[in-house]
CSV table of C-alpha atoms in Angstrom, one decimal:
chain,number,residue,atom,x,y,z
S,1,UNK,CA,165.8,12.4,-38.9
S,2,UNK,CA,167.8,9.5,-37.9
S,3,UNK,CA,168.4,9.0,-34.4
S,4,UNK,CA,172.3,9.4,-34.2
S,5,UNK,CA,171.4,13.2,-36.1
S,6,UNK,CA,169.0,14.1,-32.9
S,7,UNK,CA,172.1,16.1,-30.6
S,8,UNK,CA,169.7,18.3,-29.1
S,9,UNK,CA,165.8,18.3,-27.9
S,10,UNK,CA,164.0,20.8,-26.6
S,11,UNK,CA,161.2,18.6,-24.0
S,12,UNK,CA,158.0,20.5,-23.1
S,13,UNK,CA,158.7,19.6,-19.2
S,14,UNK,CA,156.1,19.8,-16.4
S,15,UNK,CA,158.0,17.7,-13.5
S,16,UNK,CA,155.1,15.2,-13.6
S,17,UNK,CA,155.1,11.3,-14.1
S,18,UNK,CA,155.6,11.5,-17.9
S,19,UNK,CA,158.1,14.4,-18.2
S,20,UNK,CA,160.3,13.1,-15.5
S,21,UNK,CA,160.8,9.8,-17.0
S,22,UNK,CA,161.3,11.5,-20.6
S,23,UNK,CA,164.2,12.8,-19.9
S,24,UNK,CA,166.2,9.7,-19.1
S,25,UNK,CA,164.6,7.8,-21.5
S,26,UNK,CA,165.4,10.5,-24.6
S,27,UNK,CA,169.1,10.3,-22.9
S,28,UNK,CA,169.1,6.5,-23.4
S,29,UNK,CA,167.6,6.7,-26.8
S,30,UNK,CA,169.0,9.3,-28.4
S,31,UNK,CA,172.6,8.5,-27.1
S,32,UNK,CA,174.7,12.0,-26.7
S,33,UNK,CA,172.2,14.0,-27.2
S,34,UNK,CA,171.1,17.1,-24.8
S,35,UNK,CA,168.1,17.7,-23.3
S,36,UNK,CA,166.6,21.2,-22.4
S,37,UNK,CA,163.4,21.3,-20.2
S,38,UNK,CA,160.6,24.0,-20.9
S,39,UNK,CA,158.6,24.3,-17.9
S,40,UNK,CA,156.0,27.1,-19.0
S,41,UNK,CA,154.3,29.3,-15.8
S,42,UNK,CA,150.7,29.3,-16.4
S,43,UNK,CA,149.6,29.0,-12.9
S,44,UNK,CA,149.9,25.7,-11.9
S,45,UNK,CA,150.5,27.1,-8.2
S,46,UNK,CA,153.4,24.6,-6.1
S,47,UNK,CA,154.1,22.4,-9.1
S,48,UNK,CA,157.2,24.3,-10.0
S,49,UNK,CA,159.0,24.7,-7.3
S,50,UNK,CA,162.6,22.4,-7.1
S,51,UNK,CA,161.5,21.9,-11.0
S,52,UNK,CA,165.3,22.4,-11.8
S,53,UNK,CA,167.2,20.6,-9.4
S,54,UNK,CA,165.0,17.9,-10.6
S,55,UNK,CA,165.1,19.0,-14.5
S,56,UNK,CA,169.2,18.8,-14.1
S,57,UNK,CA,169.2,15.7,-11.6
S,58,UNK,CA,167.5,13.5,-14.2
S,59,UNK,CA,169.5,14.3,-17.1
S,60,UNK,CA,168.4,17.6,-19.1
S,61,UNK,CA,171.5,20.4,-19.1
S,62,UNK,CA,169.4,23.7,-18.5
S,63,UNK,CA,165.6,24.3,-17.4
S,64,UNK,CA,164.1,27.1,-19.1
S,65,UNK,CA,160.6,28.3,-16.6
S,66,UNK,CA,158.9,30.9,-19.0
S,67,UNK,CA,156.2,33.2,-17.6
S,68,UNK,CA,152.9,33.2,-20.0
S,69,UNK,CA,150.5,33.6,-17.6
S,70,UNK,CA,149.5,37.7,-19.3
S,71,UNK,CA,149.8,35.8,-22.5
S,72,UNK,CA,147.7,32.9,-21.5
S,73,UNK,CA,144.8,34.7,-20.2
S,74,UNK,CA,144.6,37.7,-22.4
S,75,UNK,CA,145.8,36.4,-25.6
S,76,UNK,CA,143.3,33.2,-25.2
S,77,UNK,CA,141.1,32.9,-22.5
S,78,UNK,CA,139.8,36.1,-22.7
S,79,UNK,CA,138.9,35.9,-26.3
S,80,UNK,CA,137.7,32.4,-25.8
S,81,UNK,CA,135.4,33.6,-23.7
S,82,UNK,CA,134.0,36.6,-25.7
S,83,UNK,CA,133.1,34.0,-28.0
S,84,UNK,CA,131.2,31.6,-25.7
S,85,UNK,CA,133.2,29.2,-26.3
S,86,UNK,CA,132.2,26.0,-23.9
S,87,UNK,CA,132.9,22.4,-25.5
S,88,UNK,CA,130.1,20.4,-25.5
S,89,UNK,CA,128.4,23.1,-24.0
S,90,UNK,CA,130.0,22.4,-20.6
S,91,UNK,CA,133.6,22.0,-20.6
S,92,UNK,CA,135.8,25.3,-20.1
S,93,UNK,CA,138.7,24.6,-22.0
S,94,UNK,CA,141.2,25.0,-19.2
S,95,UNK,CA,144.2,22.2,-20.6
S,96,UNK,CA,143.3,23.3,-24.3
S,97,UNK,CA,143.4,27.4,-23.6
S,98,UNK,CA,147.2,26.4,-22.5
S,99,UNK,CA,148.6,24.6,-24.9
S,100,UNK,CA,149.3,26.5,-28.0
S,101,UNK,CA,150.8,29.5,-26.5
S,102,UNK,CA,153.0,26.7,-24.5
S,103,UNK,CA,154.1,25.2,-27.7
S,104,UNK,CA,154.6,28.7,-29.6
S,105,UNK,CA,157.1,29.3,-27.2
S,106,UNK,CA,158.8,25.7,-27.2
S,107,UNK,CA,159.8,26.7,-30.6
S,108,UNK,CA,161.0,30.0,-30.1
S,109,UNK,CA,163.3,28.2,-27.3
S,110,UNK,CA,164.0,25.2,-29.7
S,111,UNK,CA,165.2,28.2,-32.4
S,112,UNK,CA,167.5,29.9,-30.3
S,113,UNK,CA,168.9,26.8,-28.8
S,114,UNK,CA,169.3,25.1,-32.1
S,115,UNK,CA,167.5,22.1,-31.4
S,116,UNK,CA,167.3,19.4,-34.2
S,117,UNK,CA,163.5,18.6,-32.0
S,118,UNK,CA,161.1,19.0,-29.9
S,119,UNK,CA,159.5,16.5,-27.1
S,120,UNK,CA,156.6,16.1,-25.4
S,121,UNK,CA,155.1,13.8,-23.1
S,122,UNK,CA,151.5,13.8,-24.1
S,123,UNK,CA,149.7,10.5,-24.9
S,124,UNK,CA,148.6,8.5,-27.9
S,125,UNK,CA,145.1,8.8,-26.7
S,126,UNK,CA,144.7,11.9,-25.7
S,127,UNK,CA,143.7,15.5,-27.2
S,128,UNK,CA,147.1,17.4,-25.9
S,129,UNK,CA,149.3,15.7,-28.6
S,130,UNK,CA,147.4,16.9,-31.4
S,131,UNK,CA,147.4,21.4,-29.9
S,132,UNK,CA,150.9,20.6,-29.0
S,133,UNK,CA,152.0,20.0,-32.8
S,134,UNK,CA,150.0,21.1,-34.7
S,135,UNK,CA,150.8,24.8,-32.8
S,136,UNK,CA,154.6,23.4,-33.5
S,137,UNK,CA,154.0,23.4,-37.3
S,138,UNK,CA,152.2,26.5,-37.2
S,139,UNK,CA,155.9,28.0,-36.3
S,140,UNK,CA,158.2,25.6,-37.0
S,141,UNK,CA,157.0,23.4,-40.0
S,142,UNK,CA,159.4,21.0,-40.8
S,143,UNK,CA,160.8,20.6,-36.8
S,144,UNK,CA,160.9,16.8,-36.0
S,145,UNK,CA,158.5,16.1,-32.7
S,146,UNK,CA,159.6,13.0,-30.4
S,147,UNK,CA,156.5,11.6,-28.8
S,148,UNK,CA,157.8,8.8,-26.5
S,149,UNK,CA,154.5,7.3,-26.1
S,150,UNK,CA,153.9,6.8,-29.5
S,151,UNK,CA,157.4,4.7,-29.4
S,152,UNK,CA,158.2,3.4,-26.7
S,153,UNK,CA,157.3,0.1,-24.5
S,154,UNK,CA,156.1,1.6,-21.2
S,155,UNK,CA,152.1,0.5,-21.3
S,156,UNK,CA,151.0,2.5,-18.7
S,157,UNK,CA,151.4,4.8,-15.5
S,158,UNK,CA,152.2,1.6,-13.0
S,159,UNK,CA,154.6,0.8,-15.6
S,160,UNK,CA,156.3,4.2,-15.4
S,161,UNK,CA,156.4,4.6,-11.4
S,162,UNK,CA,158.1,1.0,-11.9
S,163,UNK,CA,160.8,3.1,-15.0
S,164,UNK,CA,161.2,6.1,-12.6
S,165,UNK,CA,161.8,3.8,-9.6
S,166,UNK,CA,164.5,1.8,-11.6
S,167,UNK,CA,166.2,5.2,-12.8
S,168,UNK,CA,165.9,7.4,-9.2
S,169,UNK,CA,163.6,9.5,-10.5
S,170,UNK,CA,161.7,11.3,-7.5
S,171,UNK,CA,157.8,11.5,-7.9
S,172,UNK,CA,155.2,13.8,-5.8
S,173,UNK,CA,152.3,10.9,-6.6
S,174,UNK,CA,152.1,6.7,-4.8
S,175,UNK,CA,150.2,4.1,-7.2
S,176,UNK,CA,146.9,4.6,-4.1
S,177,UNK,CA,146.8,8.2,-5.1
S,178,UNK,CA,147.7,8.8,-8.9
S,179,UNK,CA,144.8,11.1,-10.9
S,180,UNK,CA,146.4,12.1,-14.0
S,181,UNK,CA,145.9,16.1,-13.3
S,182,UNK,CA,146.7,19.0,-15.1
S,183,UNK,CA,146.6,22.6,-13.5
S,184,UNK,CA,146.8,26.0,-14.5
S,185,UNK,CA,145.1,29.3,-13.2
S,186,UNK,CA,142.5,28.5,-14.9
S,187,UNK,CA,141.2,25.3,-13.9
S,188,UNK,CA,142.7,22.2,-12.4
S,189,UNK,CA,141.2,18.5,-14.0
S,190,UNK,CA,141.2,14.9,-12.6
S,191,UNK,CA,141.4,11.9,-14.1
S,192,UNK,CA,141.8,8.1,-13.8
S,193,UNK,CA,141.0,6.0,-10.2
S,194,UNK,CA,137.4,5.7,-9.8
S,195,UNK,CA,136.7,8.3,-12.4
S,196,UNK,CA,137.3,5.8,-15.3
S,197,UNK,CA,134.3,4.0,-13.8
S,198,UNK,CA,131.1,6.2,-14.8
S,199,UNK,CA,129.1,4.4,-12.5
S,200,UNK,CA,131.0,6.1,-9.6
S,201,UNK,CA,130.6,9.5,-7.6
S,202,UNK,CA,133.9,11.2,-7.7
S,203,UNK,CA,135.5,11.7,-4.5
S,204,UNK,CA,134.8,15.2,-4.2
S,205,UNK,CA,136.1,15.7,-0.3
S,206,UNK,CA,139.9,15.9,0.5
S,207,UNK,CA,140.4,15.9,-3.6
S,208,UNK,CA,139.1,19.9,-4.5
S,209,UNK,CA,142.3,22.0,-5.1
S,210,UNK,CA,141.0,25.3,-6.1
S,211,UNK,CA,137.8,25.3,-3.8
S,212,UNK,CA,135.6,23.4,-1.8
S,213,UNK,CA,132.6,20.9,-2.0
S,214,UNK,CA,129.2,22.7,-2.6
S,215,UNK,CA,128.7,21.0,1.0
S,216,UNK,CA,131.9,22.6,2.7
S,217,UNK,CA,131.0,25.8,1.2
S,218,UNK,CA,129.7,28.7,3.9
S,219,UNK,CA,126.1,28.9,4.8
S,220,UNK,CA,125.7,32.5,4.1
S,221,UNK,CA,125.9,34.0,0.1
S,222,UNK,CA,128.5,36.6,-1.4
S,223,UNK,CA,127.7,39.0,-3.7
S,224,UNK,CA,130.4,39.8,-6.2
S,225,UNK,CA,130.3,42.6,-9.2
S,226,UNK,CA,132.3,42.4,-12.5
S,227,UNK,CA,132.8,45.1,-14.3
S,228,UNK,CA,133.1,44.5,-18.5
S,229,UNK,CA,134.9,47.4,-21.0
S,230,UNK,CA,133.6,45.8,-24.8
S,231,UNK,CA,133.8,42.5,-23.4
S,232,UNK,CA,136.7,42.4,-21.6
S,233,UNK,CA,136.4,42.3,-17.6
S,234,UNK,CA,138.4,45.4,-15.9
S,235,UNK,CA,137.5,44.7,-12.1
S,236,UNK,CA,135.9,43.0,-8.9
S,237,UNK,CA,133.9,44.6,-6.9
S,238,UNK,CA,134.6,48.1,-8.6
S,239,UNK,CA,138.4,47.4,-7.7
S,240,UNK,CA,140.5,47.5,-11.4
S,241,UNK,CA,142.8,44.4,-11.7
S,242,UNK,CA,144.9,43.1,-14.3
S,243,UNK,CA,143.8,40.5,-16.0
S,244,UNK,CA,145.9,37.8,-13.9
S,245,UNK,CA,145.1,39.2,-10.8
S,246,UNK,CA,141.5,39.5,-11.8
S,247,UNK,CA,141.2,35.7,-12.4
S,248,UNK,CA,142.8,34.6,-9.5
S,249,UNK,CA,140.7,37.2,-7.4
S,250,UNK,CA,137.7,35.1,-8.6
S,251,UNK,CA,139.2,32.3,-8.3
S,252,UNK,CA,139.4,32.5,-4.5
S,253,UNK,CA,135.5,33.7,-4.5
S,254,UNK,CA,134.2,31.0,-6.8
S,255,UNK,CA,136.8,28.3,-5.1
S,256,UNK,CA,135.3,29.5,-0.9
S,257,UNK,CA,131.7,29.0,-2.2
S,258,UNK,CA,132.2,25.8,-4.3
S,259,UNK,CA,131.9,27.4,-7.6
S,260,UNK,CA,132.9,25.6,-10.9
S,261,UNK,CA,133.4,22.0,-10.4
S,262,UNK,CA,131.8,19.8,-13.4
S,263,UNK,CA,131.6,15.9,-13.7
S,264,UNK,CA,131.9,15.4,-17.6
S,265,UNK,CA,132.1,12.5,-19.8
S,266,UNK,CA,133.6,14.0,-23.0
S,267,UNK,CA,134.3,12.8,-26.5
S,268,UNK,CA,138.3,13.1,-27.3
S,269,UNK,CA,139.8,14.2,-30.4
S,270,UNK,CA,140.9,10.6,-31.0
S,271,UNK,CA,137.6,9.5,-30.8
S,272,UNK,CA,137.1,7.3,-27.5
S,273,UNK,CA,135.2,9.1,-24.8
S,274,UNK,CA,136.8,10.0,-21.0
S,275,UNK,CA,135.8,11.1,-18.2
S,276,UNK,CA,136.9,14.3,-15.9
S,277,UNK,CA,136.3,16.1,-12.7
S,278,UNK,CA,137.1,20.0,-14.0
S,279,UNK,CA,137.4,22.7,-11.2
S,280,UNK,CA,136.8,25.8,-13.1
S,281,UNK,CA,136.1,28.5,-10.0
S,282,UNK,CA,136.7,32.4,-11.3
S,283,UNK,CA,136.4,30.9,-15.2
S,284,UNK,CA,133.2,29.7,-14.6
S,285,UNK,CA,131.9,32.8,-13.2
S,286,UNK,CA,133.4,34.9,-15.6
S,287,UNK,CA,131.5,32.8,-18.4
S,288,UNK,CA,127.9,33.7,-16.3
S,289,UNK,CA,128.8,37.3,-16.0
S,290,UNK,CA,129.6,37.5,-19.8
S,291,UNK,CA,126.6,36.1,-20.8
S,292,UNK,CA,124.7,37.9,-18.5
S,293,UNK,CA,125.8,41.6,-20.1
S,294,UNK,CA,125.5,40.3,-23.5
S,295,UNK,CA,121.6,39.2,-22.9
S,296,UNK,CA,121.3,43.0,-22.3
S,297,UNK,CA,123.8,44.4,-24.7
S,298,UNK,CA,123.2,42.2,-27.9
S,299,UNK,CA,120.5,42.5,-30.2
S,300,UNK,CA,118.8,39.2,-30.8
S,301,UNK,CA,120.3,37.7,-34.1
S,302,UNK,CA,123.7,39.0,-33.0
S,303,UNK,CA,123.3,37.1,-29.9
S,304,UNK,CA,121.5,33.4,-30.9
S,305,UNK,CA,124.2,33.6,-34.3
S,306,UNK,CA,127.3,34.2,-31.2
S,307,UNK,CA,125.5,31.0,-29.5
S,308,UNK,CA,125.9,29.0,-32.7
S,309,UNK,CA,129.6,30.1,-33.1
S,310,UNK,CA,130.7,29.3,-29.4
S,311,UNK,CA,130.2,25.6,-30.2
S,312,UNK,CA,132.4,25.8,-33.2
S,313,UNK,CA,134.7,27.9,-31.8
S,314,UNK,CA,135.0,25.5,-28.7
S,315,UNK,CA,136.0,22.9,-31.2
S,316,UNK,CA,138.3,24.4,-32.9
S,317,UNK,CA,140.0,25.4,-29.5
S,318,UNK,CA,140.1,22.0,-28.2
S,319,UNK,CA,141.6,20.2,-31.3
S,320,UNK,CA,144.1,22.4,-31.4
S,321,UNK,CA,143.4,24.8,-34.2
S,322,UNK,CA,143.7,28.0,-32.2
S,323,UNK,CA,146.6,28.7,-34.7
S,324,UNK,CA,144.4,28.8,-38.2
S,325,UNK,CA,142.9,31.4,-40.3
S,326,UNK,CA,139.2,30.0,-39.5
S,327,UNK,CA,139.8,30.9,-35.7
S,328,UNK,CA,141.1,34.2,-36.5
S,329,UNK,CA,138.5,34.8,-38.4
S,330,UNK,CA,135.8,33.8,-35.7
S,331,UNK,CA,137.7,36.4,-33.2
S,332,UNK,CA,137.5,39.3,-35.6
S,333,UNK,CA,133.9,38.7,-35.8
S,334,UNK,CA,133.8,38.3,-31.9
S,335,UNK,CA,135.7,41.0,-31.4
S,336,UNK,CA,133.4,43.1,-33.6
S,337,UNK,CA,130.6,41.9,-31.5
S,338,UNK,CA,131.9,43.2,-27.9
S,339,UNK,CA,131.9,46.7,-29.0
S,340,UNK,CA,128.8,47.3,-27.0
S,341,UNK,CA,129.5,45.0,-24.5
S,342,UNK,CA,130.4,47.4,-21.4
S,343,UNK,CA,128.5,47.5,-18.1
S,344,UNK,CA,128.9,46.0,-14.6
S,345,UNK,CA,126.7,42.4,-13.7
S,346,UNK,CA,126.3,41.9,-10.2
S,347,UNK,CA,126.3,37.8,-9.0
S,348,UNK,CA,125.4,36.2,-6.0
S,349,UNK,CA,127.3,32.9,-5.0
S,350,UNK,CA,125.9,30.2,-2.6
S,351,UNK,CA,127.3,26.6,-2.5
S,352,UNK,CA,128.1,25.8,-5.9
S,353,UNK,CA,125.2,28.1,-7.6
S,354,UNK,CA,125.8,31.3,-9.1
S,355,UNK,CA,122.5,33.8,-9.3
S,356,UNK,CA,122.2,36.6,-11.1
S,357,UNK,CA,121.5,40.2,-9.3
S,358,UNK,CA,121.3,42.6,-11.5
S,359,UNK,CA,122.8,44.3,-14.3
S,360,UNK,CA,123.6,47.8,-15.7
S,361,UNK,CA,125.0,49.1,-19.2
S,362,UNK,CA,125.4,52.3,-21.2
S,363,UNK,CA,124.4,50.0,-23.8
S,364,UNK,CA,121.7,48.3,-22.8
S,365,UNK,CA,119.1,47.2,-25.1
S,366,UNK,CA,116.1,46.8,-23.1
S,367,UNK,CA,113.6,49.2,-22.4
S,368,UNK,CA,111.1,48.8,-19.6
S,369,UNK,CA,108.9,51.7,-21.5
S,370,UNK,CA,108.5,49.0,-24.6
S,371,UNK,CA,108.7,45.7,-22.2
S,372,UNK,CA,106.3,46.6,-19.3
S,373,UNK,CA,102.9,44.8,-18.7
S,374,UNK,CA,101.1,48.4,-17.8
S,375,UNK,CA,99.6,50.8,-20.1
S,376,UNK,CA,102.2,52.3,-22.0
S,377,UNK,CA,102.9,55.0,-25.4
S,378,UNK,CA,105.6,53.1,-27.8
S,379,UNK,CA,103.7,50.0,-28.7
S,380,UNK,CA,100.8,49.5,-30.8
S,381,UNK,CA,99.8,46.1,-29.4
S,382,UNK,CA,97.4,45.6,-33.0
S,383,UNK,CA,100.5,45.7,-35.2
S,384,UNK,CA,101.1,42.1,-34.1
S,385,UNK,CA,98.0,40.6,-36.4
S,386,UNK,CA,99.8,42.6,-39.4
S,387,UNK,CA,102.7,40.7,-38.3
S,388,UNK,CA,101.1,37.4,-37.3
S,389,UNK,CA,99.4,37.1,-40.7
S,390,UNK,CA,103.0,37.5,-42.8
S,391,UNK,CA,105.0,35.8,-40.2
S,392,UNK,CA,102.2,32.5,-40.2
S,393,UNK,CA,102.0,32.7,-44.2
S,394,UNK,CA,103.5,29.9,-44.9
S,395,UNK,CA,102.2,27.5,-42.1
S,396,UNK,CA,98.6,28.6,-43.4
S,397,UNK,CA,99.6,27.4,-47.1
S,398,UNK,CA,100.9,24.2,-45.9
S,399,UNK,CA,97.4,23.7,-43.9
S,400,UNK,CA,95.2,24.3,-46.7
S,401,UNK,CA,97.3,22.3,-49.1
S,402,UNK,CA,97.1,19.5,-46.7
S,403,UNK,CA,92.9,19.8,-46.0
S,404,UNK,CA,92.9,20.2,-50.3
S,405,UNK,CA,94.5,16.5,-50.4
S,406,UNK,CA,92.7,15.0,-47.7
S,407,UNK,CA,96.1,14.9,-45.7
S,408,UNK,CA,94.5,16.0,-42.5
């Protein structure tokens, strides 16, 4: 679509660096068209307030702020992590969980406005571009996207302080103190400055947002139970929450005793690896909980199979695929999975460490009268040379096959 048929864009607006700028620069590009912002409230506590006096002071005609944060965490974080899902067996997934149910709803806003297409001010390099569109195709096929920095000539963030500066837009951030962040209720990452240097330590101190240093944390531990209904968690310390209210309740337990924070040097979507500093504070104890219940809930191949899937199902998360029939299909079997897995898990958390402190379930799996090292009625300890014999079969035929050949 031709650039004098673009009358209206619909622009995925946060009110940082690269949204603010967008919106003059799709003005100046796309001459007569109008521009309406989508802020979407998943958490990111402070960042949208005087979002639309800015929104409408730098060009757009109407700000749009849309309340997701139910959706967010019950229609994908939750289910995320029923499945385990960690990528690279670290990372939480906070700025992936986000974006497709962001997107879903930049089309249902781009439909009923009657946009011609939709904007966004995620990077050429970076992961976001890809959930953001192909979640957009999922709903809207054939709508045209407008990625400025695919297009245009700014090269980098000093470049666009240097456009906002030369087109009054106002900024929160100075060139001394510009991490590229990205917050939500679930997490809140860093990056750039010294982090793009893996030979530094991140400046932890006077930089946490959701918590504290390990260091800063109090000297004494907390205790903290979670109670699970097939997989789900229902409440804190036996008080039921909703499931907003629940993760913010842990975040301010996991953030006070410097819970959560991860160093990480990832591999991108695109290919070239980066580096973050991820605060994760009631996510990240909600993941140990989880897995906790399920060691006593889950039989064994159920559980090491769900292990395996996690990793896949991180992936498919994090490039975006959350949309597809293959992750669907993972969450049914997930789903399937957390039947049995109800019970309360009891945690104990001291400066930065999470301990497990016991654990109950209806469901539980494990029977001291089977387990215990005393004398006991249930087990037949012989029945384990049967089972030796069959189970070593084959490493017994490889042996003599190799003292037959003079291999050993």
């Amino acid at each position: 679509m031709a650039n004098k048929e673009i009358k209206k864009i619909v622009l995925a607006y946060s009110g940082g660096l690269d949204t603010s700028i967008i919106i003059p620069w799709l003005k100046e590009n796309y001459p007569g068209c109008e521009v309406i912002a989508v802020s979407a409230n998943v958490g990111q506590v402070g960042e949208l307030d005087g979002l639309e006096e800015k929104a409408l002071k730098t060009g757009a005609s109407k700000l749009y702020v849309e309340d997701l944060n139910k959706e967010f965490i019950e229609d994908v974080v939750f289910p995320s992590m029923q499945a385990g899902a960690k990528y690279e067996n670290v990372y939480l997934l906070g700025t992936a969980f986000a974006r497709p149910i962001i997107a879903k709803r930049l089309v249902e806003i781009a439909k009923k406005e009657g946009a011609d297409a939709i904007a966004h001010g995620c990077t050429g390099k970076g992961n976001d571009q890809v959930r953001f569109e192909l979640a957009i195709k999922a709903f809207a096929p054939d709508m045209p996207v407008i990625a400025p920095w695919r297009i245009w000539d700014i090269k980098g963030r000093s470049e666009e302080i240097d456009y906002a500066e030369a087109h009054n837009v106002p900024l929160k951030i100075n060139r001394e103190t510009n991490y590229s962040k990205d917050k939500n209720m679930w997490h809140l990452s860093h990056e750039g400055l010294e982090l793009e240097d893996p030979t530094q330590e991140p400046k932890y101190k006077g930089n946490m947002e959701m918590g504290v240093c390990p260091e800063e944390a109090p000297d004494e531990a907390e205790y903290v139970s979670i109670d699970f209904e097939k997989g789900v968690p229902v409440a804190v310390n036996g008080e039921k929450m909703d499931a907003v209210s629940l993760v913010w309740k842990l975040n301010e337990l996991g953030g006070k005793h410097g819970v959560g924070i991860i160093d990480i040097v990832e591999n991108r979507l695109v290919g070239m690896k980066c580096r973050g500093v991820y605060e994760t504070p009631g996510g990240t104890i909600l993941y140990h909980a989880h897995e906790m219940l399920e060691q006593l809930c889950l039989d064994k191949a159920t559980m090491h199979y769900k292990q395996k899937l996690g990793l896949e199902f991180a992936d498919l998360v994090y490039n975006g695929q959350w949309f597809s029939p293959l992750r669907e299909a993972m969450s049914a079997f997930v789903t399937e999975t957390q039947k049995t897995v109800t019970g309360t898990v009891k945690l104990k958390l001291y400066k930065g460490n999470i301990i497990g402190a016991g654990m109950t379930s209806p469901y539980s799996l494990y029977d001291p009268e089977i387990v215990t090292f005393d004398e006991d009625h249930v087990y037949n300890q012989n029945d384990a040379t049967g089972f030796i014999n069959l189970f070593g079969l084959p490493t017994q035929v490889m042996a003599n096959m190799k003292i037959k050949n003079g291999l050993m």
